[in-house]
Each structure stands twice: as structure tokens, then as C-alpha cells.
CSV table of C-alpha atoms and ligand atoms in Angstrom, one decimal:
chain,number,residue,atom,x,y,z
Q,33,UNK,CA,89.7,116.7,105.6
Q,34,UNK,CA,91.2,115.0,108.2
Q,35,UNK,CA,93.5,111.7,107.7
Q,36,UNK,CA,92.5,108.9,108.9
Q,37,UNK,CA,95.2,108.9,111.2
Q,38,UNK,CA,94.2,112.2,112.3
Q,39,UNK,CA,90.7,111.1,113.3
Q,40,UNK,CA,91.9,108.4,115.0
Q,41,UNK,CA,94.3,111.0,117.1
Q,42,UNK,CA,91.2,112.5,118.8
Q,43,UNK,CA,91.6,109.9,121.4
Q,44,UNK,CA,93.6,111.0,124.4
Q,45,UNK,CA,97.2,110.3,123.5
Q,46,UNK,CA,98.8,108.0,126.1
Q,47,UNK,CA,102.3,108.5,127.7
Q,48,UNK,CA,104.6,105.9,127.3
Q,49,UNK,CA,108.2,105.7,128.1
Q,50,UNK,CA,111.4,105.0,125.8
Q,51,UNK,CA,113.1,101.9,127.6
Q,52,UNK,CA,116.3,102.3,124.9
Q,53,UNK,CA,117.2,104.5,121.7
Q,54,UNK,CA,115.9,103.8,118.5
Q,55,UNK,CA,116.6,105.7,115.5
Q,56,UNK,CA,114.0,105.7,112.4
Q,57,UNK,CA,115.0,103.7,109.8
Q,58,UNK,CA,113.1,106.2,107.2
Q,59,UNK,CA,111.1,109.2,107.6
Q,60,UNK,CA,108.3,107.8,108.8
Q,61,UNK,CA,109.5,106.2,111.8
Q,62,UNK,CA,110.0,108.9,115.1
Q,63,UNK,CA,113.7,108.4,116.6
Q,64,UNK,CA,114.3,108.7,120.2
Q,65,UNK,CA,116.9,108.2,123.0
Q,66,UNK,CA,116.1,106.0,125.9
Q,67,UNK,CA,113.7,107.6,128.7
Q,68,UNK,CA,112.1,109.9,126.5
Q,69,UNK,CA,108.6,110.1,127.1
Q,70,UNK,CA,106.6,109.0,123.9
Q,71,UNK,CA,102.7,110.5,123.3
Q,72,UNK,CA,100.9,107.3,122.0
Q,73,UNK,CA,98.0,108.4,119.6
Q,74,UNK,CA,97.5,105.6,117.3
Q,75,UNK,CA,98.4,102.1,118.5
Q,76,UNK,CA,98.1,101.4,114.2
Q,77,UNK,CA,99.5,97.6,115.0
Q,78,UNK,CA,100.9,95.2,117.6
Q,79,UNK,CA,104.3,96.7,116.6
Q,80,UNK,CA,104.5,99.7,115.8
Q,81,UNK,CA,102.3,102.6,116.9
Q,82,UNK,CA,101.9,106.4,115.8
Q,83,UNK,CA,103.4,108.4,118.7
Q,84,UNK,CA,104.8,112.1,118.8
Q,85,UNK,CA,108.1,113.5,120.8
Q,86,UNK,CA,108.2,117.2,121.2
Q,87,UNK,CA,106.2,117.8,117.9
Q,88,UNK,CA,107.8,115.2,116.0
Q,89,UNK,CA,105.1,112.2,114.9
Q,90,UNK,CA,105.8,108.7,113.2
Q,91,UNK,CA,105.8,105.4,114.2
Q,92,UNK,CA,108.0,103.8,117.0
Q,93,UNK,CA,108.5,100.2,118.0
Q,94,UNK,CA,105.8,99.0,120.5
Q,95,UNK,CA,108.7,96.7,122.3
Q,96,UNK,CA,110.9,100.0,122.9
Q,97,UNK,CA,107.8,101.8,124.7
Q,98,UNK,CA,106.3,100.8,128.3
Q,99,UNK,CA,103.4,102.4,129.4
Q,100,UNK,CA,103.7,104.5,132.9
Q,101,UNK,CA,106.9,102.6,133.2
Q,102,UNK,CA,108.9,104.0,136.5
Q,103,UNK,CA,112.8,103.4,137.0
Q,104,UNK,CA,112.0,100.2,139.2
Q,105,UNK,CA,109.8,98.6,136.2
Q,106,UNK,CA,112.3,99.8,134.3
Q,107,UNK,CA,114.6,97.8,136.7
Q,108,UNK,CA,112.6,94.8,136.4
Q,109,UNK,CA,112.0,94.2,132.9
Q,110,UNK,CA,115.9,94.5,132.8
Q,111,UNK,CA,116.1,92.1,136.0
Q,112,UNK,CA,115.7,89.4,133.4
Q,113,UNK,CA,116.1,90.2,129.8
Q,114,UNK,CA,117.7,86.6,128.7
Q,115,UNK,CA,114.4,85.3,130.5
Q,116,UNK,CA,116.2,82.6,131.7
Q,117,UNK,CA,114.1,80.9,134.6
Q,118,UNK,CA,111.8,80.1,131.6
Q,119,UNK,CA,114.1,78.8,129.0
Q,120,UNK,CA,116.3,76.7,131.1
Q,121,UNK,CA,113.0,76.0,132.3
Q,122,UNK,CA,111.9,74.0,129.1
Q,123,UNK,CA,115.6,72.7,128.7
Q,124,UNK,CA,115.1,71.0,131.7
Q,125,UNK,CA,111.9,68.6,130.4
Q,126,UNK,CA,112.4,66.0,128.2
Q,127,UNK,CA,110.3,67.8,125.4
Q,128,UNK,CA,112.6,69.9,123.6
Q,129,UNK,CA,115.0,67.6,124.1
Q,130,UNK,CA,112.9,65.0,122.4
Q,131,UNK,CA,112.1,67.3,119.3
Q,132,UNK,CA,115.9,67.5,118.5
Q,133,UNK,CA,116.9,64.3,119.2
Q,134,UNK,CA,113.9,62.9,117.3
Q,135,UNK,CA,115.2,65.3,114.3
Q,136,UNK,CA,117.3,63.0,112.3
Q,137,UNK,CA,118.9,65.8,110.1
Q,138,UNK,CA,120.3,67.9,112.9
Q,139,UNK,CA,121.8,64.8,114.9
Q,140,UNK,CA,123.2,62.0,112.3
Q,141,UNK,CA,124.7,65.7,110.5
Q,142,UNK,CA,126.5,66.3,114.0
Q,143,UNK,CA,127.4,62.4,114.3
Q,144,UNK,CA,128.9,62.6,110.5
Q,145,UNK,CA,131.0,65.6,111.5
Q,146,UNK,CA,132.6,63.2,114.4
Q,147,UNK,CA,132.8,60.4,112.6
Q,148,UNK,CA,134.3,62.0,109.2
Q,149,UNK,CA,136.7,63.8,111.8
Q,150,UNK,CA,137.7,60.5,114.0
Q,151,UNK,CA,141.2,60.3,113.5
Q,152,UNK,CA,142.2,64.0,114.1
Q,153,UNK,CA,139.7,64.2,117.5
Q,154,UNK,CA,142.5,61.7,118.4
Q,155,UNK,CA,144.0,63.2,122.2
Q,156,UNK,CA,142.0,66.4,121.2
Q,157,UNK,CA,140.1,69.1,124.4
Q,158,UNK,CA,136.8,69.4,123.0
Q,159,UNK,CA,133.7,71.4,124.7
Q,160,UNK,CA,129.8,70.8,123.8
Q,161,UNK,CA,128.1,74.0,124.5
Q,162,UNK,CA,124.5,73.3,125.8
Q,163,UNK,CA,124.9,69.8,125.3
Q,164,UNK,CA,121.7,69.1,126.6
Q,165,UNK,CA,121.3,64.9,126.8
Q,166,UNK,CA,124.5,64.7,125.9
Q,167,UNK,CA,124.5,63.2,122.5
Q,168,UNK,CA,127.3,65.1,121.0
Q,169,UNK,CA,129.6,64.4,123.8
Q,170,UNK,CA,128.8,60.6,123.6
Q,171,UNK,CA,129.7,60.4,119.8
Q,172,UNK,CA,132.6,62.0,119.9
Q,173,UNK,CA,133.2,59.4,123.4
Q,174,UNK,CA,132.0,56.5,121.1
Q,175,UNK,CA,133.4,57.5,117.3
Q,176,UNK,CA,136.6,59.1,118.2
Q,177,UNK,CA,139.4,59.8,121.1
Q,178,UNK,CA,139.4,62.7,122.3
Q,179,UNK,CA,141.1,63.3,125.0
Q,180,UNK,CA,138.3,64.9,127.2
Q,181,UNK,CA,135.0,66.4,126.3
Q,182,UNK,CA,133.9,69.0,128.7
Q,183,UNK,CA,129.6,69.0,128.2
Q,184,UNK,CA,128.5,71.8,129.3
Q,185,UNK,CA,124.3,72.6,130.1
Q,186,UNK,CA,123.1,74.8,132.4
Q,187,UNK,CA,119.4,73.1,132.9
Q,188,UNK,CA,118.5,70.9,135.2
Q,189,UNK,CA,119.4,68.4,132.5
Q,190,UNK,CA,122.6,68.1,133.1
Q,191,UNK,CA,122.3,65.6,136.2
Q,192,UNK,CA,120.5,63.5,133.9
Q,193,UNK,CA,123.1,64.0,131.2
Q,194,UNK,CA,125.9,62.7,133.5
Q,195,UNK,CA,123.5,59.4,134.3
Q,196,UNK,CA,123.2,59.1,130.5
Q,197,UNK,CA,127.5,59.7,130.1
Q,198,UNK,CA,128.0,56.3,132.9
Q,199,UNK,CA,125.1,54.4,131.6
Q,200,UNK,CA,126.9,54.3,128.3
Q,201,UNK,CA,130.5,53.4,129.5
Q,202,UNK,CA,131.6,57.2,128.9
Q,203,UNK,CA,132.8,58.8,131.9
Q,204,UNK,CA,136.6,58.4,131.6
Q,205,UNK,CA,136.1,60.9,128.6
Q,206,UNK,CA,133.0,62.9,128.6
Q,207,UNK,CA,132.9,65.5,132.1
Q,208,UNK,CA,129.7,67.0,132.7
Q,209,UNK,CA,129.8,70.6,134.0
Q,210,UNK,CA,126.3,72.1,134.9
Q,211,UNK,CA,126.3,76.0,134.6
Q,212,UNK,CA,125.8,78.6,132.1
Q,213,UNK,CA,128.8,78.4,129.5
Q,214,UNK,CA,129.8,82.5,130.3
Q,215,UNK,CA,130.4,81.6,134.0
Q,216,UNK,CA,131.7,78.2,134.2
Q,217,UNK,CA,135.7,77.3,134.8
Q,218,UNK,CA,137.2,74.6,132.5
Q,219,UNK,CA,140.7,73.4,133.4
Q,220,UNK,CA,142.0,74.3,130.2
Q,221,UNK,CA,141.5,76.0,126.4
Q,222,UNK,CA,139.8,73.7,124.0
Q,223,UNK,CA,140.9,72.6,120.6
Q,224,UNK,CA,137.0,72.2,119.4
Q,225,UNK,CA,134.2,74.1,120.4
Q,226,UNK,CA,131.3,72.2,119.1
Q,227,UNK,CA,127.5,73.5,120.1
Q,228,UNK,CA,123.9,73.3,118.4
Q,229,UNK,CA,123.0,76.8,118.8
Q,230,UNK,CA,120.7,77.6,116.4
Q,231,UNK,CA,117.5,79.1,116.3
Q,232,UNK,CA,114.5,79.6,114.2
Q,233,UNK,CA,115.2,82.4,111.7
Q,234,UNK,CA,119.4,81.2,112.8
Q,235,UNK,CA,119.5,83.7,115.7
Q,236,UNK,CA,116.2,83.5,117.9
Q,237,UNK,CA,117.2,82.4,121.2
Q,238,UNK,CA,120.3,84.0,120.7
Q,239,UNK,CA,122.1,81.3,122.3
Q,240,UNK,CA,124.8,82.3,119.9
Q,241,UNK,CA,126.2,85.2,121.9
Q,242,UNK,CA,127.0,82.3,124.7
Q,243,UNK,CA,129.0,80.3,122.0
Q,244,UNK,CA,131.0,83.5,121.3
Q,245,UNK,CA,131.6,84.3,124.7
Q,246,UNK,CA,133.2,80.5,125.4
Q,247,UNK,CA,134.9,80.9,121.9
Q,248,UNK,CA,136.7,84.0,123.2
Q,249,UNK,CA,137.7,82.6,126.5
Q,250,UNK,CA,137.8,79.1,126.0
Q,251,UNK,CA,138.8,78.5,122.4
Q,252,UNK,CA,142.5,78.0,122.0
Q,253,UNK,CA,144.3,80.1,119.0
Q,254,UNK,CA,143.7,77.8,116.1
Q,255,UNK,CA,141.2,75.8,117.9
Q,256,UNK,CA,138.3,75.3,115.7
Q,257,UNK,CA,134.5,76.2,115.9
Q,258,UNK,CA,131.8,73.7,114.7
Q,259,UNK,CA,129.7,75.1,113.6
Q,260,UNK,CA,132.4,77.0,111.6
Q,261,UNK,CA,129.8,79.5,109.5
Q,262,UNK,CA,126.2,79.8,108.6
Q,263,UNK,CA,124.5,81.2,106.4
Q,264,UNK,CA,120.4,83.0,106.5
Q,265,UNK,CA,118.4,82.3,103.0
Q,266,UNK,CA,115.5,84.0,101.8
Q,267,UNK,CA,113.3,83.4,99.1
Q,268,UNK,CA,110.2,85.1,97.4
Q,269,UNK,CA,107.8,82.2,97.6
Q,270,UNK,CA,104.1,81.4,97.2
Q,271,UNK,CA,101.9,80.2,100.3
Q,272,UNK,CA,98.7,79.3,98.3
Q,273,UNK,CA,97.6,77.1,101.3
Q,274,UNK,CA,98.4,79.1,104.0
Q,275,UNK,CA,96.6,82.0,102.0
Q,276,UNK,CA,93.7,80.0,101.0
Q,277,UNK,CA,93.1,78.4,105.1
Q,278,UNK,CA,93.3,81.9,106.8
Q,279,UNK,CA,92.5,84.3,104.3
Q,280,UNK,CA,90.2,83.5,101.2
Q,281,UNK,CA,88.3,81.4,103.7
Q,282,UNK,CA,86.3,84.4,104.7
Q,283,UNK,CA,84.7,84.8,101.8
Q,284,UNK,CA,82.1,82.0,101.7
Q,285,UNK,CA,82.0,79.7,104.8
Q,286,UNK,CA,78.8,78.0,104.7
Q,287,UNK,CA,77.4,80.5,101.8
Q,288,UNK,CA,77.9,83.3,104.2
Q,289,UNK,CA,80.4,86.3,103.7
Q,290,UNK,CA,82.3,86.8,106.0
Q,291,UNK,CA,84.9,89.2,104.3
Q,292,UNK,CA,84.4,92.0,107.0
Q,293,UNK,CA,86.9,89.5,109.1
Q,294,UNK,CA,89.4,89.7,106.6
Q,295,UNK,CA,91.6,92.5,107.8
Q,296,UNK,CA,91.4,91.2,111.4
Q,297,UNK,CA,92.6,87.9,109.9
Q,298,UNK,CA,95.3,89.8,107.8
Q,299,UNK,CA,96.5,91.1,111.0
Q,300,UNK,CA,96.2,88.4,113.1
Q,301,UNK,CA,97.9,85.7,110.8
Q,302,UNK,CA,99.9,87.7,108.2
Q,303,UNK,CA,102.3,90.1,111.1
Q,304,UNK,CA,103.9,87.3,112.8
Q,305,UNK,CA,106.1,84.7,111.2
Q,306,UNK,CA,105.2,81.9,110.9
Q,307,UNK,CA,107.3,79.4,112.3
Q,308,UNK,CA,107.5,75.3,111.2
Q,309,UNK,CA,106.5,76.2,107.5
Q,310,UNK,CA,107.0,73.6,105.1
Q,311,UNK,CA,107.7,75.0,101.7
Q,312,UNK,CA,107.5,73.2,98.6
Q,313,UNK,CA,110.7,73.8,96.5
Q,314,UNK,CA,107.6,74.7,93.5
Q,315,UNK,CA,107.1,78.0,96.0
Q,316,UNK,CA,109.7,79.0,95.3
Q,317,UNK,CA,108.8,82.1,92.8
Q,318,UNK,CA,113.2,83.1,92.2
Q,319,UNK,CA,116.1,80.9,93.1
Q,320,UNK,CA,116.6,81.3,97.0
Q,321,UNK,CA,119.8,83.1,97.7
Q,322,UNK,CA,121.5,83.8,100.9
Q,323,UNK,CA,121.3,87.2,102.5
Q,324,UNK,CA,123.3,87.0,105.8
Q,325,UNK,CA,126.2,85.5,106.1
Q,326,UNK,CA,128.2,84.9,109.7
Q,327,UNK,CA,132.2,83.6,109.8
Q,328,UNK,CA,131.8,82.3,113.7
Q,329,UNK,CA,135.6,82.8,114.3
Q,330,UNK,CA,135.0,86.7,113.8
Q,331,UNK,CA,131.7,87.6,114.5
Q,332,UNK,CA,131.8,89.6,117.4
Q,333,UNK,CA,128.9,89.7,120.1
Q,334,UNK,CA,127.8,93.4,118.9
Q,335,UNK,CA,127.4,92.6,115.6
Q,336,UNK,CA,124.5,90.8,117.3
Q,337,UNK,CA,122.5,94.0,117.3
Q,338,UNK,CA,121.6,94.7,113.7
Q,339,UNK,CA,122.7,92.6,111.0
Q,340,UNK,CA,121.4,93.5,107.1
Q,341,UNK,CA,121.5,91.7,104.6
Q,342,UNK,CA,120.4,92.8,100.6
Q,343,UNK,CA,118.9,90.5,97.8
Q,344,UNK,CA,117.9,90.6,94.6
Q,345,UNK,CA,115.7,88.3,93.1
Q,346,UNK,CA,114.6,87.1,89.2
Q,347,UNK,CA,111.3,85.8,89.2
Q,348,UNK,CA,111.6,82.7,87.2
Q,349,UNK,CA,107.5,81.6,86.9
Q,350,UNK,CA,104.6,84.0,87.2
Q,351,UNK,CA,102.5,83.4,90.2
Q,352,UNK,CA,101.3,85.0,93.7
Q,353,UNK,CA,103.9,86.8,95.8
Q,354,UNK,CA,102.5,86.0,99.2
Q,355,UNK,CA,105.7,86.1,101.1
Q,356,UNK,CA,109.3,85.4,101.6
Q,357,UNK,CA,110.5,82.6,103.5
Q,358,UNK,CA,113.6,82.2,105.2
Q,359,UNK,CA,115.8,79.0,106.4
Q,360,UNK,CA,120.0,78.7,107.3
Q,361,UNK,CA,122.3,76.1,106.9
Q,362,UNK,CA,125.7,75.8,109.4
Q,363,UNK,CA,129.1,74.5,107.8
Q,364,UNK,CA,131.7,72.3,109.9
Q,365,UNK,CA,134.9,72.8,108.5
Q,366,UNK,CA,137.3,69.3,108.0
Q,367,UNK,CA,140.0,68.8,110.7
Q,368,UNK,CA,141.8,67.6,108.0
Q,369,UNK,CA,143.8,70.6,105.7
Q,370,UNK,CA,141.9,69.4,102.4
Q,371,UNK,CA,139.4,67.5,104.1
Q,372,UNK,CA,135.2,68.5,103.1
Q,373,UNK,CA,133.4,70.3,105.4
Q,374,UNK,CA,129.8,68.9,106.6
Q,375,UNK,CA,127.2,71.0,105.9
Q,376,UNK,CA,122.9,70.9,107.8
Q,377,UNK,CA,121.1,72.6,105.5
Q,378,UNK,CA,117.3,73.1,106.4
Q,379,UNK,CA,116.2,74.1,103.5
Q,380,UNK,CA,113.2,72.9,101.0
Q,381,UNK,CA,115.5,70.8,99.1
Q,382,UNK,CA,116.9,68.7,102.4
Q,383,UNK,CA,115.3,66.3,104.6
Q,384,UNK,CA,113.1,68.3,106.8
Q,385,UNK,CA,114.4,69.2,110.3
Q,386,UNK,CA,112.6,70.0,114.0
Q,387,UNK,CA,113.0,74.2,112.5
Q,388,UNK,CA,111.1,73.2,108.9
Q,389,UNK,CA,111.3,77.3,107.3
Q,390,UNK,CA,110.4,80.4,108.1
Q,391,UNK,CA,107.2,81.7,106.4
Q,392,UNK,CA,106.8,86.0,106.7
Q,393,UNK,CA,103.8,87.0,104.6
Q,394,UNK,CA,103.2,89.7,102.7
Q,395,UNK,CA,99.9,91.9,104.2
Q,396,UNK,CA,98.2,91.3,100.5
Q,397,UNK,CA,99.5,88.9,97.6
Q,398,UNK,CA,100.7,90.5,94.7
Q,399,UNK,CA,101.1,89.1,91.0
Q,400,UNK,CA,103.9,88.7,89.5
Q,401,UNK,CA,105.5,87.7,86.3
Q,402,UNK,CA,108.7,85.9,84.9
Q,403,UNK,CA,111.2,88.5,84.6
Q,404,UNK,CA,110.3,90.6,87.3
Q,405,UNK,CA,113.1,91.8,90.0
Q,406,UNK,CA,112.0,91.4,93.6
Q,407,UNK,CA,114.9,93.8,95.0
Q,408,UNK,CA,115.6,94.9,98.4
Q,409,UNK,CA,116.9,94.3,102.4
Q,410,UNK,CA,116.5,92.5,105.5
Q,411,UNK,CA,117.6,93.5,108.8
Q,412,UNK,CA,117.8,91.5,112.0
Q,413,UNK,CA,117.3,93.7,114.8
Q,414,UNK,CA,117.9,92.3,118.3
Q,415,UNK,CA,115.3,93.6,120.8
Q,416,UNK,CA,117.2,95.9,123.1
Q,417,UNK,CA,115.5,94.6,126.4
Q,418,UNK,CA,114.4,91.1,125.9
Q,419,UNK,CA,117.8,90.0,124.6
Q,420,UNK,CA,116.8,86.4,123.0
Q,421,UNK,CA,114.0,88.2,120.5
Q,422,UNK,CA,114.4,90.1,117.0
Q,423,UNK,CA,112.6,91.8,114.7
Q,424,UNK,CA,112.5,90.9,111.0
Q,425,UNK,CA,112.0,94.0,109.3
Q,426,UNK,CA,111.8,93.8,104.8
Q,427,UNK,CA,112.0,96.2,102.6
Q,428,UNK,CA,111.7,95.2,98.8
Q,429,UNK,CA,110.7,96.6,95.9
Q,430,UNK,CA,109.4,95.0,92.6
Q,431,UNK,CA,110.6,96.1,89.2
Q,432,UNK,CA,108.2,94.3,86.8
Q,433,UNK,CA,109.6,94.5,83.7
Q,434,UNK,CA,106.1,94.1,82.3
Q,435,UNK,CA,104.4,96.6,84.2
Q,436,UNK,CA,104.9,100.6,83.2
Q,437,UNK,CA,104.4,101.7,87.0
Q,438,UNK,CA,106.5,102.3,89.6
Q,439,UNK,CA,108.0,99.9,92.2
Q,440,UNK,CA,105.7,99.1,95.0
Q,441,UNK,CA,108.1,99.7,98.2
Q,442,UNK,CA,106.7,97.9,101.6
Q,443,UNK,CA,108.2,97.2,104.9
Q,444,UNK,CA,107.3,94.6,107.4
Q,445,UNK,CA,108.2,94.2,110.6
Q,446,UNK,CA,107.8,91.1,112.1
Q,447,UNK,CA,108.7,90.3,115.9
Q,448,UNK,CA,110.0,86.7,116.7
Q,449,UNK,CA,108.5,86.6,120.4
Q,450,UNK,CA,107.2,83.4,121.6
F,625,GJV,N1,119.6,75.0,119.1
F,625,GJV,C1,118.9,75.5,120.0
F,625,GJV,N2,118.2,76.6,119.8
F,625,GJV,N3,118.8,74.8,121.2
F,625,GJV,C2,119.4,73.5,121.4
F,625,GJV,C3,120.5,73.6,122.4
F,625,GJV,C4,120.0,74.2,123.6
F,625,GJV,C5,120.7,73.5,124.9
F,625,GJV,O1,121.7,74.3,125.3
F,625,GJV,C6,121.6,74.7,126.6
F,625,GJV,N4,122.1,76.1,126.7
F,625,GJV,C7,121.7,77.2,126.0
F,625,GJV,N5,122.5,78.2,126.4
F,625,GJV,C8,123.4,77.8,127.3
F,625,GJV,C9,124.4,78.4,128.0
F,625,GJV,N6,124.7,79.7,127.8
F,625,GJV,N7,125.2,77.7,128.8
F,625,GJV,C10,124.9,76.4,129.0
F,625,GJV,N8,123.9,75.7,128.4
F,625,GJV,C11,123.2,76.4,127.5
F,625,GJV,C12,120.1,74.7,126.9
F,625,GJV,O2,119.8,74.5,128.2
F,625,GJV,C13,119.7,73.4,126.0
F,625,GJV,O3,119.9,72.2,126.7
């Protein structure tokens, strides 16, 4: 009797090729070097198909593989992997810019890291990376004295950002240096780098390698980074809501069943993550608890690639596991020896901000009990080619301790494209 799988491999495989390495995280994933030439059979989801290399079948990472691809593709696809005609683009309209300044959170938690550090900016270099409108650079101009602010932004926003710098009296302190942060020439090292670089998830956008580019070349020994670390949390959480609206609806719109749509709507809704998710701190099935943490005075640029993190959860009410979602907060250490650090966290119990949560959901819900252990990893894996996305890949197992079966082990992968 054939598998499933197998039926479906009567189709003509297609040939695709390996545009970098990848090596299978467990035995059911193929591994391959870059340019080997994959046999499609199964495409089983939008990320990750059942192909074969010389004999060997499992599934491979759709984003690895490109169809017919030829060296110049190849070529092209590589011409532009930090895709950054279009997100300068958008940095150079007033929309994103709006978003985050309208984000009270994120900007009065930068303005209360100048102002609680006003007297030791006094005569210091400071440099806002991807300042954007500006609005770091002019607090520090307006709460403190630094010496000089270099504001870097490479969009077409920077023009406007220097109008913005004279309209408000700051030009003796604040320079405004259009260009992308790895290639421009300041005059000097820097005693403070200060940037809002993160992302949904912390990383997407990966504007963070550019802030650790300038910290290596800019940053003067004992100079100090704001934000100084971060950390990723995760948390096993209910999304009764978000279940209810995409999923159970199927069952009786209108008196009609519609369930035959449901695993198109598990696919459809359920594999990406979704982004903007507003979870109620009564989700939360464990207490959260934070899985990746990054020091940004060491993190190096390659640790970019794959970073893991482990939990281990207690379920403390009985409920439906329909996901895990995921926030981050950033620290800004004192300038003063014993001063506190600021902290943004954007988690359920803080003020919302412009990046809410993350929301990945599980493919079914399953029930769980107080007392049961939700145990396991998550690994950030930056996509090889298109260098500002990940994948999200979870593993986790769950121990009920009320339950005589086994575990029941899952992975998802989830890709943070736009
Ligand atoms: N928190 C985020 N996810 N994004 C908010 C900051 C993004 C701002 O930094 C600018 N920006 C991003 N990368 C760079 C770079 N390497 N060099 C200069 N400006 C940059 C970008 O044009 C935008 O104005």
C-alpha cells in the first residue's frame, strides 16, 4: 500500500536547484550543499517540500530551492538580497515613520533614556543609527549636551530630517549624514551608539547587523551601545479568538458546513505568524520566559545565522494550547556606574507598542492541564539569500503529567517574509 506521500510522487518530480547548504535538522529533513540539484516530488507546504538527492528523500526548505535556476538568476536573486530599493523605499514615506513616532512606548522609552542620562551626554560623540525623522537626535539636542550627534539615515528621509534638525534650533549639535551606516565616514569614534533597530520577532529586518557593523568601526573602546541587550520571550498561550474567526467558523456559517475548508484555512492562516497580535496576559497558559538572549557589545554578525534558544514551560491553568507567542524587550544601560538601566518591554503586561506580539499557531489546538510541561527549542534561522528574513522553526514536546502517553513532538516552521 502505498503512502500517501508515495501516491502523490507519481507526478513528474520537478528539478530545482540548491541556491546554499542546508543541513537537516532531524532525519526527516534531506541535507544538501549549494548547487545541488534537488528532484521536487511533493511540494507538501509553502515551506518545505518532499524532494530527493541521489536516492536520499525528506523535506528541504522551499526558500533554499529555485526552480530551473541558472548561474545569472542565481546572480540576480543575490544582486539584491538586503532588498534594499524596497525598504529604504518605505523609509522614505512618511508612513512608517508615522507608525513609530505615533507609538508612545517606543519613543517617550528612548526620550527617558536621554533625559535620565542628561548630565553624563554632557560634551559626549553620540551617533543615531537610522535615525529616520530625527527624533532621537533632537532629544538628546534638546535634553542634554552632547557634543555632536552624528544622525545617520540612508532613505530619502534624511533631507527632510535635516529641515526638521534647523526648524527646531538644532543644527549646531545634531549633523545629518545620509547613507547607509556600513559605508558612511564619521570624523571620529563615538562614545554612544544609539539606534531603534528592532524588528518584529527582535530580528526581522535585520537592521541589527548594520548596528554591529558601526559598533565595530565606529564605537570607541568603552563607548556604550543603547540598546545595550535584548532579550526574545516566548510563551504557550491560548488564541481562542483568533481560533474561533478563522477556524471553527467553518463549521456552520449560515447553517451550512463548510468544514471541507478547514485544512485549507489551517494552512492558509495557521503557517505564517501572525504579526500585530494582541495577547491578553489571561493567554498566557505558563509564565512567559525568555528564550534568546543577545549582549550587543559581543554579538558578532555570524551569530546572526542561527540562534537557539530552549524553554521549558509549567502549565499553570488548564486550557487550549493553540500557539506560542513571542515579544522582546531592549535594555539601555545607565551612563552613570550605579545608575538603572531603561528598559521597552513589548510585552502583554506593558503599554502596547507599533510591534503588539508575535502569534505562531499550532496546526491543531491541543488540551492541556495544570501541571503539564510544555518542553522544547526555538531556532532563528536567517534566510541565506534574502538576508532581512528568518524562519521560526519550534520544536516542543508536552509531558502531561496527567496523561499515560507519550510526548507529542511537533515542529513548525514558520517564514517571517513580508
Ligand atoms: N526598528 C525598525 N525595524 N525600524 C526603525 C528604524 C529604521 C530606520 O533606520 C533606517 N536604516 C535602516 N538600516 C539602515 C542603515 N544600515 N543605514 C542607515 N539607515 C538605516 C531606515 O531607513 C529607517 O529610517
Amino acid at each position: 500500500m502505498q503512502s500517501e506521500k508515495e501516491d502523490e510522487e507519481d507526478a513528474s518530480p520537478e528539478e530545482y536547484l540548491a541556491l546554499c547548504s542546508f543541513t537537516g535538522s532531524d532525519s526527516d529533513q534531506l541535507t544538501f550543499s549549494s548547487g545541488d540539484r534537488l528532484l521536487v516530488h511533493v511540494k507538501t507546504s509553502s515551506d518545505w517540500w518532499w524532494a530527493e538527492l541521489q536516492g536520499d528523500k525528506g523535506y528541504a526548505p522551499a526558500c533554499y530551492l529555485r526552480q530551473g535556476a541558472t548561474e545569472e538568476v542565481e546572480d540576480a536573486s543575490l544582486e539584491d538580497p538586503w532588498q534594499d530599493e524596497e525598504y529604504f523605499g518605505s523609509y522614505g514615506t512618511l508612513r512608517l515613520h508615522l507608525e513609530m513616532l505615533s507609538d508612545k512606548s517606543r519613543t517617550k522609552a528612548y526620550q527617558q533614556v536621554v533625559l535620565s542620562n542628561s548630565a553624563s551626554l554632557r560634551s559626549k560623540v553620540v551617533m543615531d543609527l537610522g535615525c529616520g525623522t530625527g527624533i532621537i537626535s533632537l532629544f538628546c539636542a534638546q535634553l542634554a549636551q552632547p557634543s555632536v550627534v552624528y544622525a545617520v539615515e540612508a532613505s530619502s528621509m534624511a533631507e527632510y530630517t535635516r529641515q526638521l534638525v534647523k526648524q527646531n534650533g538644532c543644527e549646531e549639535v545634531v549633523t545629518v549624514l545620509q547613507g547607509r551606516a556600513e559605508e558612511i565616514e564619521l570624523p571620529e569614534q563615538v562614545d554612544i551608539l544609539v539606534s531603534e533597530w528592532m524588528g518584529n520577532c527582535l530580528l526581522f529586518e535585520f537592521m541589527v547587523e548594520s548596528v554591529l557593523l558601526a559598533r565595530d568601526r565606529w564605537l570607541r573602546e568603552g563607548g556604550v551601545m543603547w540598546p545595550s541587550s535584548a532579550a526574545l520571550t516566548l510563551v504557550p498561550c491560548q488564541a481562542n479568538s483568533y481560533f474561533a474567526e478563522n477556524m471553527a467558523f467553518w463549521e456552520r456559517p449560515y447553517g451550512l458546513d463548510f468544514t471541507p475548508l478547514q485544512p485549507l484555512a489551517q494552512q492558509e492562516f495557521f503557517t505564517k505568524p501572525k504579526f500585530s497580535h494582541l495577547i491578553e496576559p489571561d493567554d498566557c497558559l505558563s509564565t512567559p520566559c525568555d528564550v534568546i538572549f543577545l549582549d550587543m557589545y559581543t554579538l558578532k554578525v555570524k551569530d546572526l545565522e542561527e540562534i537557539e534558544g530552549q524553554f521549558q514551560f509549567c502549565v499553570k491553568k488548564s486550557g487550549f494550547f493553540h500557539g506560542f507567542t513571542a515579544w522582546f524587550t531592549v535594555y539601555f544601560e545607565s551612563l552613570e556606574a550605579e545608575g538603572a538601566a531603561v528598559e521597552l518591554n513589548t510585552g502583554p503586561d506593558s503599554e502596547p507598542t507599533h510591534w503588539k506580539q508575535t502569534l505562531f499557531m499550532l496546526d491543531r489546538p491541543v488540551s492541556v492541564n495544570a501541571g503539564d510541561s510544555i518542553s522544547g527549542s526555538v531556532l532563528l534561522r536567517r534566510n541565506p539569500i534574502w538576508r532581512r528574513h528568518m524562519t521560526v522553526t519550534l520544536h516542543w514536546k508536552i509531558n502531561g503529567n496527567t496523561q499515560e502517553t507519550d510526548n507529542c513532538q511537533a515542529n513548525i516552521l514558520f517564514s517571517l517574509y513580508t
